Tab-separated table of C-alpha atoms in Angstrom:
chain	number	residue	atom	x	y	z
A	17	UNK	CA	0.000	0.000	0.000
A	18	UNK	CA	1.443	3.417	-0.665
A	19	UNK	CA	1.241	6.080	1.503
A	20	UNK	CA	-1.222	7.895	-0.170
A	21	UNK	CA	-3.858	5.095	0.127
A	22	UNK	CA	-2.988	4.377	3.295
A	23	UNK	CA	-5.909	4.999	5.858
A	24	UNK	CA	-3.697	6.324	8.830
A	25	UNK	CA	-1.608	8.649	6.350
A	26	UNK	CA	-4.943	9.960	5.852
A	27	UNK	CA	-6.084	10.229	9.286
A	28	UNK	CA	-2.952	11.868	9.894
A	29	UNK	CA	-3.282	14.433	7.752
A	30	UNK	CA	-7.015	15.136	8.688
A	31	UNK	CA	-8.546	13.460	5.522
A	32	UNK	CA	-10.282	10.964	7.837
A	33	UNK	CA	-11.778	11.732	11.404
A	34	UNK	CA	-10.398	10.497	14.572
A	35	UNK	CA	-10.904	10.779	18.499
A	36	UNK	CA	-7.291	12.265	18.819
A	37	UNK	CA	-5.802	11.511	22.233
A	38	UNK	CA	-2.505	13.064	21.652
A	39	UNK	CA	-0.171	14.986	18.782
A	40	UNK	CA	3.191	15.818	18.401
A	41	UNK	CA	5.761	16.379	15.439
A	42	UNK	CA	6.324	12.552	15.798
A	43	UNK	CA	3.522	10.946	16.359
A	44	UNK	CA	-0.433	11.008	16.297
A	45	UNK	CA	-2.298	8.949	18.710
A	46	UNK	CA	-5.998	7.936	18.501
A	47	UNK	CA	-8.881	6.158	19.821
A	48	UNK	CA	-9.701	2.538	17.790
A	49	UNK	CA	-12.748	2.791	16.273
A	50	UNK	CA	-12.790	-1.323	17.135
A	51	UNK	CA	-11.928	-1.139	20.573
A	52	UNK	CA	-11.001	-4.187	22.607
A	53	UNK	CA	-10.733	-2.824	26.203
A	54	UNK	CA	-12.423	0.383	27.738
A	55	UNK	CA	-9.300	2.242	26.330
A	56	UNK	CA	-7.811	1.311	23.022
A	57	UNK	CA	-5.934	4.005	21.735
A	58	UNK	CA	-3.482	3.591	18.426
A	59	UNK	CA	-0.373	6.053	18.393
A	60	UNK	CA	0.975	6.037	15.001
A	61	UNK	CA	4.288	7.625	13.805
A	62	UNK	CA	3.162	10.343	11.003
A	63	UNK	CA	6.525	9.047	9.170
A	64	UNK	CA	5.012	6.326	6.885
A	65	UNK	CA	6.253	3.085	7.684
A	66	UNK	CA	4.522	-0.363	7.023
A	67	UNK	CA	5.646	-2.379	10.360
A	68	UNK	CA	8.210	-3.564	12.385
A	69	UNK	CA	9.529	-5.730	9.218
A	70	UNK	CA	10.472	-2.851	7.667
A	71	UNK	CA	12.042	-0.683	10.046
A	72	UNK	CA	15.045	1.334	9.598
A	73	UNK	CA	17.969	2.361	11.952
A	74	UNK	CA	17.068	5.728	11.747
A	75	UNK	CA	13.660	4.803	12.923
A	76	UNK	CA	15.050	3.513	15.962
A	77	UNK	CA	14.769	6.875	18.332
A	78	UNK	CA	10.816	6.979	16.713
A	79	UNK	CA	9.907	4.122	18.050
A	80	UNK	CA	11.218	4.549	21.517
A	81	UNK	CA	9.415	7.668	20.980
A	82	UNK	CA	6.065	5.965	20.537
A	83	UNK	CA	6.647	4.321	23.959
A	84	UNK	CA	7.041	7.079	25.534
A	85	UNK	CA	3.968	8.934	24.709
A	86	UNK	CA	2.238	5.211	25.261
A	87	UNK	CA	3.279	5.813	28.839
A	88	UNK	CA	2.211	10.168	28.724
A	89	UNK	CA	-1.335	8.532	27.501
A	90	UNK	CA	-1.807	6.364	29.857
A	91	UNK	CA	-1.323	8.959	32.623
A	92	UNK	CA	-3.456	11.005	31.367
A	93	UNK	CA	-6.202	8.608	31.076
A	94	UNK	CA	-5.883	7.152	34.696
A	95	UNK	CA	-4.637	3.160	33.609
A	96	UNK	CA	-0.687	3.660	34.504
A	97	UNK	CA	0.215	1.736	37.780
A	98	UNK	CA	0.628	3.538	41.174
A	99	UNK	CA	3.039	3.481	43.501
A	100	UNK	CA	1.723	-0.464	44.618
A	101	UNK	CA	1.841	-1.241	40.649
A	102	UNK	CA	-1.816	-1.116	41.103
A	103	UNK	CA	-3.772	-1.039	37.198
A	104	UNK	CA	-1.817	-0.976	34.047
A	105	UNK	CA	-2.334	-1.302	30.271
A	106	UNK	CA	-1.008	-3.471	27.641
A	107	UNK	CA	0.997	-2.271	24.379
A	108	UNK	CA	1.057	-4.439	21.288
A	109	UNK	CA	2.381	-4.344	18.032
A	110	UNK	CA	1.264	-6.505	15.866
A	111	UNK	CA	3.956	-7.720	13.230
A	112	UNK	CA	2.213	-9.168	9.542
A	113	UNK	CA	-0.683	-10.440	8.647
A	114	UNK	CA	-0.813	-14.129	11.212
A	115	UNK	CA	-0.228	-11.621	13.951
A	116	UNK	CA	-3.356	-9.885	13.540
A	117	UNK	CA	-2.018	-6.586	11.681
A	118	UNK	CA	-4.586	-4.962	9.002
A	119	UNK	CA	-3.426	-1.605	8.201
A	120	UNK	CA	-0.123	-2.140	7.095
A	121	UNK	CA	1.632	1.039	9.117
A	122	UNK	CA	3.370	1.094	11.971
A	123	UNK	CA	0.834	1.399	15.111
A	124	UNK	CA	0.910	1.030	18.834
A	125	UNK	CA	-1.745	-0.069	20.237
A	126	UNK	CA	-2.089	1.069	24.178
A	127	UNK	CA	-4.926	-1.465	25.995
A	128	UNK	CA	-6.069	-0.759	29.324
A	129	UNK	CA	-9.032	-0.175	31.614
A	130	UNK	CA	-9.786	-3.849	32.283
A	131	UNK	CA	-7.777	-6.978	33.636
A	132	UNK	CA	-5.931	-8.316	30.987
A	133	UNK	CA	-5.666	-11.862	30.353
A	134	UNK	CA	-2.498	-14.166	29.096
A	135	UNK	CA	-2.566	-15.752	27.046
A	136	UNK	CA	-4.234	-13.069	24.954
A	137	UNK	CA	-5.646	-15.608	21.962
């Protein structure tokens, strides 16, 4: 798919609506419209890249970058741990099509508001 056709270039660029969550030169982070946990949230690098296959070393800092603002989201939306490690939140990446990946560019997703199970299917 070329970034063009690409449905998260376009939400990126405002082309499509989103719930955004979070925005920075980097990265934009949204709300799944297919949610699988009372917060599902997808923080995409606005560089297009198709997955973790194809990554770069120069894409290296970006996606320690994406964890970051994983951990900034989940602050903000009450899931991180306390001090007793108390709640938390899962992040996935899913990595080709077996794994469960459909839009073929990089995404985060950040899981959390519920117990989380393992294994998770």
């Amino acid at each position: 798919m070329q970034e063009k056709d690409c449905i998260f270039c376009k939400i990126v660029r405002g082309e499509l609506p989103s719930k955004k969550v979070y925005e920075d030169e980097q990265v934009y982070a949204f709300h799944d419209i297919n949610p699988v946990a009372p917060v599902h949230v997808l923080i995409v690098p606005k560089k297009h890249i198709v997955g973790i296959q194809t990554l770069e070393p120069e894409d290296e800092c970006l996606v320690g970058h994406m964890f970051y603002v994983a951990r900034k989201i989940a602050e903000q939306l009450g899931i991180a741990p306390d001090e007793n490690l108390n709640k938390g939140y899962r992040l996935v990446f899913n990595v080709g099509k077996d794994a469960g990946q459909s839009v073929f560019h990089l995404h985060l997703h950040l899981i959390g508001g519920r117990k989380m199970e393992w294994p998770p299917g």
